[in-house]
Structures are given as C-alpha cells and as structure tokens.
Short mmCIF file of C-alpha atoms and ligand atoms in Angstrom, two decimals:
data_model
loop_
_atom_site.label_atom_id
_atom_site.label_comp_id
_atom_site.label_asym_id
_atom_site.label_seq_id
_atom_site.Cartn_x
_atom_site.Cartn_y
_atom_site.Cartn_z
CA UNK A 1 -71.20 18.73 126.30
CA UNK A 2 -74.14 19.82 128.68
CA UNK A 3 -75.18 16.21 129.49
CA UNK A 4 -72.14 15.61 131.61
CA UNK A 5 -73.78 19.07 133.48
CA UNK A 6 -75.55 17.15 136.88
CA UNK A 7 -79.08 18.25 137.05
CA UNK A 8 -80.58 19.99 139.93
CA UNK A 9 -83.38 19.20 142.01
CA UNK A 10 -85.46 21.71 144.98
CA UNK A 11 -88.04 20.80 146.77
CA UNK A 12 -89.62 22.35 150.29
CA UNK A 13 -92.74 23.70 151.26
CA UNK A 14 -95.03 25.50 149.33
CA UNK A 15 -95.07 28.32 151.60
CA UNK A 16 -91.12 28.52 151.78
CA UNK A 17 -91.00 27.84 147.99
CA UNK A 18 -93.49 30.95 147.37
CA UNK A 19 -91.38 33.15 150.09
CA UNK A 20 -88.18 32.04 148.41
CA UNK A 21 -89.42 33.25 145.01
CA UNK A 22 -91.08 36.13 146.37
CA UNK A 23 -94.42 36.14 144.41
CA UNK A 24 -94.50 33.10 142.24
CA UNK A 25 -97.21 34.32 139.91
CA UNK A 26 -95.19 37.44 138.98
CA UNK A 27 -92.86 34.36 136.64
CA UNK A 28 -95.82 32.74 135.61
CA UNK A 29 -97.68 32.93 131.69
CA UNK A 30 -100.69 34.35 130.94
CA UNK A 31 -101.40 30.33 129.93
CA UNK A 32 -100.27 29.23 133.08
CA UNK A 33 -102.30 32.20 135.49
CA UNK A 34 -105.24 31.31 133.42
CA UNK A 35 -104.64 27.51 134.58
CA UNK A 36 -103.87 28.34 138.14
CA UNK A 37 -107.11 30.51 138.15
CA UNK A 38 -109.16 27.38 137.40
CA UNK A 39 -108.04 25.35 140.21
CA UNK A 40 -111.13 25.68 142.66
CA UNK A 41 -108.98 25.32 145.81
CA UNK A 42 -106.83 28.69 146.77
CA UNK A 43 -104.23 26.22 148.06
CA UNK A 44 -104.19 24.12 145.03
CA UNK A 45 -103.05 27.59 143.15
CA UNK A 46 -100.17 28.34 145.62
CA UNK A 47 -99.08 24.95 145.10
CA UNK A 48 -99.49 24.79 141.42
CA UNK A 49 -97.93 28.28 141.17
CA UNK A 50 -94.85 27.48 143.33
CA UNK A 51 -93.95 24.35 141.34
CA UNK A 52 -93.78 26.18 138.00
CA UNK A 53 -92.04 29.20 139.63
CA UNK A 54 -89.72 26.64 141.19
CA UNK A 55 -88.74 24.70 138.10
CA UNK A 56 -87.69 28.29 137.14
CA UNK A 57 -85.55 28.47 139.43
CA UNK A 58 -83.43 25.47 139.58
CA UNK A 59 -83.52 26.09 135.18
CA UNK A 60 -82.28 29.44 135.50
CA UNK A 61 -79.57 28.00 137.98
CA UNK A 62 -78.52 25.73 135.42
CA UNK A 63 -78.21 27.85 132.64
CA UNK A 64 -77.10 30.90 134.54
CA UNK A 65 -80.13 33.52 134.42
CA UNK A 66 -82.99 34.60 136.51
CA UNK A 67 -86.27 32.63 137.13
CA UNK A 68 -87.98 35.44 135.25
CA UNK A 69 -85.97 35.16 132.30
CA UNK A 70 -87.50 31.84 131.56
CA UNK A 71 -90.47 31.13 129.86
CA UNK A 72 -92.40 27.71 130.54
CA UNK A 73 -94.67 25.76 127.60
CA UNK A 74 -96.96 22.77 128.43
CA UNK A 75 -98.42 21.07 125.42
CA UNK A 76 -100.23 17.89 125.95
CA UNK A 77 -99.40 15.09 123.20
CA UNK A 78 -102.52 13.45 122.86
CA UNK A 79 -105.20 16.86 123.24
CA UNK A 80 -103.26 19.88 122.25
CA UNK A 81 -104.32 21.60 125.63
CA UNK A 82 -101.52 23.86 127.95
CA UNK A 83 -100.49 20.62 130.16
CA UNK A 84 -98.47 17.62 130.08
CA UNK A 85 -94.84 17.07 129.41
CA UNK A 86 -93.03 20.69 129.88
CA UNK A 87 -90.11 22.50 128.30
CA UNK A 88 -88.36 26.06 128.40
CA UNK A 89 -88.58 28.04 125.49
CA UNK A 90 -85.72 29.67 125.62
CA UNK A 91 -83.69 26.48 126.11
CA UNK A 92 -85.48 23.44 125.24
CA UNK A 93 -82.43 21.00 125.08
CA UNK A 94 -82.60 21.55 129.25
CA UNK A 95 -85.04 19.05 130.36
CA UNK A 96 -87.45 19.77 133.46
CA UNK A 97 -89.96 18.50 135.22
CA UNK A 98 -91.94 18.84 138.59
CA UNK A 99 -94.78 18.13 140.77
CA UNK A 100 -97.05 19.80 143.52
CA UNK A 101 -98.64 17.85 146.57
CA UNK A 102 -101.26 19.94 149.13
CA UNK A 103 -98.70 22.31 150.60
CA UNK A 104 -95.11 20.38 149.23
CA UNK A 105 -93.22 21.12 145.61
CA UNK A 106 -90.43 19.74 143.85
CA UNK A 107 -88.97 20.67 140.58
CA UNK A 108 -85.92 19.50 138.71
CA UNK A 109 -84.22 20.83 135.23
CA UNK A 110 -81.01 18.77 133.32
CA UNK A 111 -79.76 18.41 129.79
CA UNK A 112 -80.64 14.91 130.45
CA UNK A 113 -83.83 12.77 131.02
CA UNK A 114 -85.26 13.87 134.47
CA UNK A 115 -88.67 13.91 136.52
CA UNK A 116 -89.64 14.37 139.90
CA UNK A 117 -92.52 13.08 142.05
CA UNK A 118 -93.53 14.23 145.72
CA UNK A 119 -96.97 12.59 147.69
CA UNK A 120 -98.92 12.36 150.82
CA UNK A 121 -98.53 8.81 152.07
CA UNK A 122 -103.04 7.68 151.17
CA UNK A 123 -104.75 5.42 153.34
CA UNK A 124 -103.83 1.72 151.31
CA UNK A 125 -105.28 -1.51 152.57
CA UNK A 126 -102.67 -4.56 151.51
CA UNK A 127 -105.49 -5.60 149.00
CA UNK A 128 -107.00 -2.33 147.54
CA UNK A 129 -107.65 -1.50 144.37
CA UNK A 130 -104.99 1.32 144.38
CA UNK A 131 -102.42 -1.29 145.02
CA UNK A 132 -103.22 -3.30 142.26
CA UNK A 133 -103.31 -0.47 139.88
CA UNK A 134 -99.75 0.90 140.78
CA UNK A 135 -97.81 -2.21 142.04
CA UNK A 136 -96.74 -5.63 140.97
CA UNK A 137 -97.86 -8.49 143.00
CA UNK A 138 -94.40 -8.66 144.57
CA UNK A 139 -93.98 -5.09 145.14
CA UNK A 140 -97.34 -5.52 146.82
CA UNK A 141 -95.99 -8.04 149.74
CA UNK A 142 -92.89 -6.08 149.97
CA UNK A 143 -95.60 -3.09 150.68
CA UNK A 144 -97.87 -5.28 152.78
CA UNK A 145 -95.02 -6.03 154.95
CA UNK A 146 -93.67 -2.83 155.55
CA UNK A 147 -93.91 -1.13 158.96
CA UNK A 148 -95.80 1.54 157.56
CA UNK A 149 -97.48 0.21 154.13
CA UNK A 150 -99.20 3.82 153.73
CA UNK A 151 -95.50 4.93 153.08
CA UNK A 152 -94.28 2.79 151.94
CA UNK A 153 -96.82 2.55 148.91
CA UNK A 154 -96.35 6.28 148.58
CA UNK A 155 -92.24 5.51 147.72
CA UNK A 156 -93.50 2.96 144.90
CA UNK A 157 -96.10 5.55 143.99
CA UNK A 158 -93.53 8.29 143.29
CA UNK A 159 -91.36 6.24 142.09
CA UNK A 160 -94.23 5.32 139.40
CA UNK A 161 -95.36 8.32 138.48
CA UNK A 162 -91.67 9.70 137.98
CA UNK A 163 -91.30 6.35 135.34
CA UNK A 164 -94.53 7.91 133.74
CA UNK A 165 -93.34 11.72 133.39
CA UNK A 166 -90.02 10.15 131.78
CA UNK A 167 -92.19 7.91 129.24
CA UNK A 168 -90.73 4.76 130.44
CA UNK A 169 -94.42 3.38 132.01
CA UNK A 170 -98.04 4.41 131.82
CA UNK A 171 -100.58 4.15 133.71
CA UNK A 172 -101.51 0.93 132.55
CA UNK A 173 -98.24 -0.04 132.84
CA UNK A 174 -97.13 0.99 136.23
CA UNK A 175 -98.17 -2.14 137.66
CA UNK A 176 -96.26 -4.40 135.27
CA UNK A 177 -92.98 -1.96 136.12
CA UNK A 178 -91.56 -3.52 137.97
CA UNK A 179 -88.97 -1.76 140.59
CA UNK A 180 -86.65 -4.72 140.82
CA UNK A 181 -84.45 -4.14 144.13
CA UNK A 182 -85.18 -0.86 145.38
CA UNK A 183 -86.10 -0.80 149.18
CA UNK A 184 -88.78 0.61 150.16
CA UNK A 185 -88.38 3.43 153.34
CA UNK A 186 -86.12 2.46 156.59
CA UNK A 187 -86.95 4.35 159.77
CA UNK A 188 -84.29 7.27 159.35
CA UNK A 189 -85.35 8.36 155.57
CA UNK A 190 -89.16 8.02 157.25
CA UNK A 191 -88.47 11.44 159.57
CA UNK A 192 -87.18 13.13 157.03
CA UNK A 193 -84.05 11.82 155.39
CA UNK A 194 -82.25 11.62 152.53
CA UNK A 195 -80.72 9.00 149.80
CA UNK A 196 -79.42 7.67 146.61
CA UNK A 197 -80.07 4.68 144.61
CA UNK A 198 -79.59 3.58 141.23
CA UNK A 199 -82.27 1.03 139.33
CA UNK A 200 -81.40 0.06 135.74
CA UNK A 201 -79.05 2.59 134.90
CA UNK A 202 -81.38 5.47 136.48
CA UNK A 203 -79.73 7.22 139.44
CA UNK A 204 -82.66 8.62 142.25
CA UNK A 205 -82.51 11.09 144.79
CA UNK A 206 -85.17 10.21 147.14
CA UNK A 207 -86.08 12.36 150.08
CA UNK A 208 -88.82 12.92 152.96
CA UNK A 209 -90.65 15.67 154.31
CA UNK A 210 -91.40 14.93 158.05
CA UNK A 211 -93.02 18.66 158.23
CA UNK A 212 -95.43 17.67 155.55
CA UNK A 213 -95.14 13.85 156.12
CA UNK A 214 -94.48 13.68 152.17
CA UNK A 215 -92.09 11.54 149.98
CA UNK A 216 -90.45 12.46 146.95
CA UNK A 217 -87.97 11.10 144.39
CA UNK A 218 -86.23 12.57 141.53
CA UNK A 219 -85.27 10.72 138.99
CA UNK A 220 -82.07 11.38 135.97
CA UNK A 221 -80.12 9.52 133.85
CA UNK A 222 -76.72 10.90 135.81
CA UNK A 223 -76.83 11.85 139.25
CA UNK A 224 -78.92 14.94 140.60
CA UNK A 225 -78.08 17.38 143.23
CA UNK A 226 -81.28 18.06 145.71
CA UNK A 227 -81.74 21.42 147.39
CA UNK A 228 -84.36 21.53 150.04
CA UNK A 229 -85.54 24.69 150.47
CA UNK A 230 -86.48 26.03 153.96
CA UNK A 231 -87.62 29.46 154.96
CA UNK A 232 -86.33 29.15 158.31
CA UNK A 233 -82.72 27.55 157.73
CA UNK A 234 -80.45 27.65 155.36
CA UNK A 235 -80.74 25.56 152.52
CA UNK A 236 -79.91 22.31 152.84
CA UNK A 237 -77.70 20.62 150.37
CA UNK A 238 -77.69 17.47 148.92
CA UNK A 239 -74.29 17.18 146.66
CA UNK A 240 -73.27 19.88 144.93
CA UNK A 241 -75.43 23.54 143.37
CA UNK A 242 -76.26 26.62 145.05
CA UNK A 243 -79.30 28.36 144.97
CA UNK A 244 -78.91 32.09 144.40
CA UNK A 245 -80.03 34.32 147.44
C1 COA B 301 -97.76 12.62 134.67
C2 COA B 301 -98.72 12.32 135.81
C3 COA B 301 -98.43 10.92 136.30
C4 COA B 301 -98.46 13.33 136.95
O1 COA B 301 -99.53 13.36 137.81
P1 COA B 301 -99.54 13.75 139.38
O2 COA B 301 -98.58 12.95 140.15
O3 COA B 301 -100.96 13.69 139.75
O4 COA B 301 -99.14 15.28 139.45
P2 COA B 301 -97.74 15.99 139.76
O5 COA B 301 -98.04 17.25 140.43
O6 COA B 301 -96.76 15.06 140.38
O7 COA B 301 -97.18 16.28 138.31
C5 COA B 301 -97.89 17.11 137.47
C6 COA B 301 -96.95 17.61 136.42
O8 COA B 301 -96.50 16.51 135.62
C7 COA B 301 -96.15 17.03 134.35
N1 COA B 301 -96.72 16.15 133.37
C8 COA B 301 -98.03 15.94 133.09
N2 COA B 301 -98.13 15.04 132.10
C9 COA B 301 -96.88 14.67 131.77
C10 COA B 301 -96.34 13.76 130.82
N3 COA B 301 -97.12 13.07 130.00
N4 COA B 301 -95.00 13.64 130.74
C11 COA B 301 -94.20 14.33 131.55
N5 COA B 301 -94.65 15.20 132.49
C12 COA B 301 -95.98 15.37 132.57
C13 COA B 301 -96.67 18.45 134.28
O9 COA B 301 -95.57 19.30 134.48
C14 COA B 301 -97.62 18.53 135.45
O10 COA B 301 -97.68 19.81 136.01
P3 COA B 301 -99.06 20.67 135.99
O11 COA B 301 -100.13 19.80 136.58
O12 COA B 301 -98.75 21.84 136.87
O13 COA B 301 -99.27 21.00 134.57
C15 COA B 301 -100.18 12.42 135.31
O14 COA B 301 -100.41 13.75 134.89
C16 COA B 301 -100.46 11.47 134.16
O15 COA B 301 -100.57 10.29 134.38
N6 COA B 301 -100.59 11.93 132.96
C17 COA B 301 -100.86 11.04 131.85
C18 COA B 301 -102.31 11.11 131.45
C19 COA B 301 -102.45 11.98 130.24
O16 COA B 301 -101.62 11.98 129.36
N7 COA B 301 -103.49 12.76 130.18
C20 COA B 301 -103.75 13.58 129.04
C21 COA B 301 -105.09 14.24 129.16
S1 COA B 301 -105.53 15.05 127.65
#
C-alpha cells in the first residue's frame, strides 16, 4: 500500500540545510560522526553532515516522525565498511538516498526505488577522458554541441551516478547507459529551474542551483515531490509535501 505513497525529495544549500535542521550532527551516529570526523576538509563535514541529517528529514516526513527519531545504517556490499547503499533502521521498506556537492545537498526517501544526484558543472573538453568514461559516443556530440558542454555533461553525470545508486549501471557501465531521449539543459532550467521527465519507465525531477551553479536530479519509480530548501524564503515547492517548520 505504501508504494502508491510519492516520495519526497529536498535539496538547498548546505548552509540553509544545516540552519533548517538546526545542528545536523546532533541526528547523526556515533558511525556516521566518526566518518564525518575523517573528512580532512571542515566544509566537506558540513556537507556530509547536512545530507544525512537531510535524508532524515524528508524520511521522517514520510513516515510521520522527527528527523531524530530515525536512525541511518550504511553497509557497503562488497567491504563490510559504514558506506554505500543506505537504509533506516527503524523502517527499512522506505527507501532513501542522497548526495553532497561543496556547499549543495539533496536527499530523497520513498517506499519505492529512488536516488538522487547533485554536481558542480567540471571543466570537460568534447574529447576528455571524463567524457568517455561517463557518456556514450552519442551522448557525447549531444554534449559537445551544447551551449554550455560543462553543464551539460554535469546533467548526464547526475543522471549517471543516480542509475548507479539505484543498481541499474556501474561505473563501467555508465558509458554503455545509454540516456535515450532525455535533453540535456535549455537556458531557463540553466538559472535555476525546474522539471520533469520520464526515461524508461523512471520518472526524474531535475533541478538547478544558480546560487551554487549546481545540477541535480532525483530519480523514482513514481513521481517525486522536490522541496528546495532556502533559509531566506519560504520553501519552494515542487508538487505536493510539506516540510515541517
Ligand atoms: C554511488 C556513487 C556513484 C556516489 O558517488 P558521488 O556522486 O561521488 O557522491 P554523492 O555525494 O552523490 O553520493 C554519495 C552517497 O551515495 C550513497 N551510495 C554510495 N554507494 C552506494 C551504492 N552502491 N548504492 C547506492 N547508494 C550508494 C551513499 O549514501 C553516499 O553517501 P556518503 O558518502 O555520505 O556515505 C559512488 O559512491 C560509487 O560509484 N560507488 C560505487 C563504488 C563502490 O561500490 N565502492 C565500494 C568501495 S569498498
């Protein structure tokens, strides 16, 4: 019955993520302090810390309760370690995911498949190696011929890497995925816009940050309500969900 529930995705700055949750690190594990804690880079830890509180929050949302009643496990399939593919422990039919970028978070939770992927646009020449790695030769021209192939790449990318998280590519595989007639970003979603799409049964939310001049998409097999959060103005709502206040 909860897979007809839509899941809910937030994303915003990791500043107004961190002032929305009030101290982030206060929700986190022991396991996932101790992981924060070995990030050299203090904003690498806000970032890291205001994902995993924020996947918290659009969880509890879902199933009703606080961020802090939630508990978070990571345990990586092929080493054992505290990373890779996460659940809640308290509910782990609710599937989440989410992803940190320097200063920009997203997270998303559903009783179906869903994942989430924000980047900074890199620096891509039309024949780098990064290309190659990530994008099929025809996804490459479409790239190459964009206005702005930076950003462009960086929609592909996170489209990629959101394919990975739901086990549907690797990343030997990403460039042999291929994304079959999605567009790549017009001018209006490049300053910050907003849109939907579907690709083989997949429905995507995909968004930019002109702020943080990062893209993002979230990805679910029914269609996701975005929130983005911002400290300043009111949240902004994409489809239906509330945050609380
Ligand atoms: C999944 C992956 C593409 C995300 O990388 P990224 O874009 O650099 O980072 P993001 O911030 O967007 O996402 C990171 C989150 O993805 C999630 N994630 C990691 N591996 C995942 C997997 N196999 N499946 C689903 N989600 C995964 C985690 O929640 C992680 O958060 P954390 O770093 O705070 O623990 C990358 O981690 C990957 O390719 N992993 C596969 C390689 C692997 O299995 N390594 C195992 C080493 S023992």
């Amino acid at each position: 019955m909860n897979a007809g529930i839509r899941p809910l995705a937030a994303t915003g700055s990791t500043d107004d993520v961190a002032a929305r949750l009030g101290d982030p690190a206060a929700l986190l594990t022991d396991v996932e302090l101790g992981r924060a804690q070995r990030l050299r880079s203090s904003s690498d830890r806000s970032d890291f810390m205001a994902a995993h509180g924020l996947v918290r929050l659009v969880a509890g949302q879902l199933l009703g309760c606080g961020p802090d009643d939630l508990t978070v496990v990571q345990r990586c399939a092929r080493c054992g370690g505290p990373h890779g593919q996460p659940y809640i422990a308290e509910q782990p039919a609710l599937q989440v995911s989410w992803s940190h970028t320097r200063g920009y978070v997203a997270a998303i939770a559903g009783f179906v498949p869903v994942a989430v992927d924000v980047e900074h646009p890199p620096p891509v020449t039309v024949d780098g190696a990064l290309l190659r790695l990530v994008l099929s030769p025809s996804e490459q021209s479409v790239v190459a011929a964009a206005p702005d192939p930076s950003r462009a790449f960086a929609r592909q990318w996170v489209r990629k890497e959101s394919l990975v998280k739901l086990g549907m590519a690797t990343l030997d595989t990403m460039a042999t995925t291929e994304l079959d007639g999605l567009a790549v970003d017009s001018s209006w979603l490049a300053i910050g816009g907003h849109r939907r799409l579907t690709w083989r049964g997949w429905y995507l939310v995909e968004w930019s940050d002109a702020a943080s001049a990062t893209v993002g998409t979230a990805m679910a097999a029914i269609p996701t309500s975005l929130i983005r959060i911002g400290a300043t103005s009111p949240d902004r709502l994409v489809a239906i969900g509330q945050l609380p206040t």
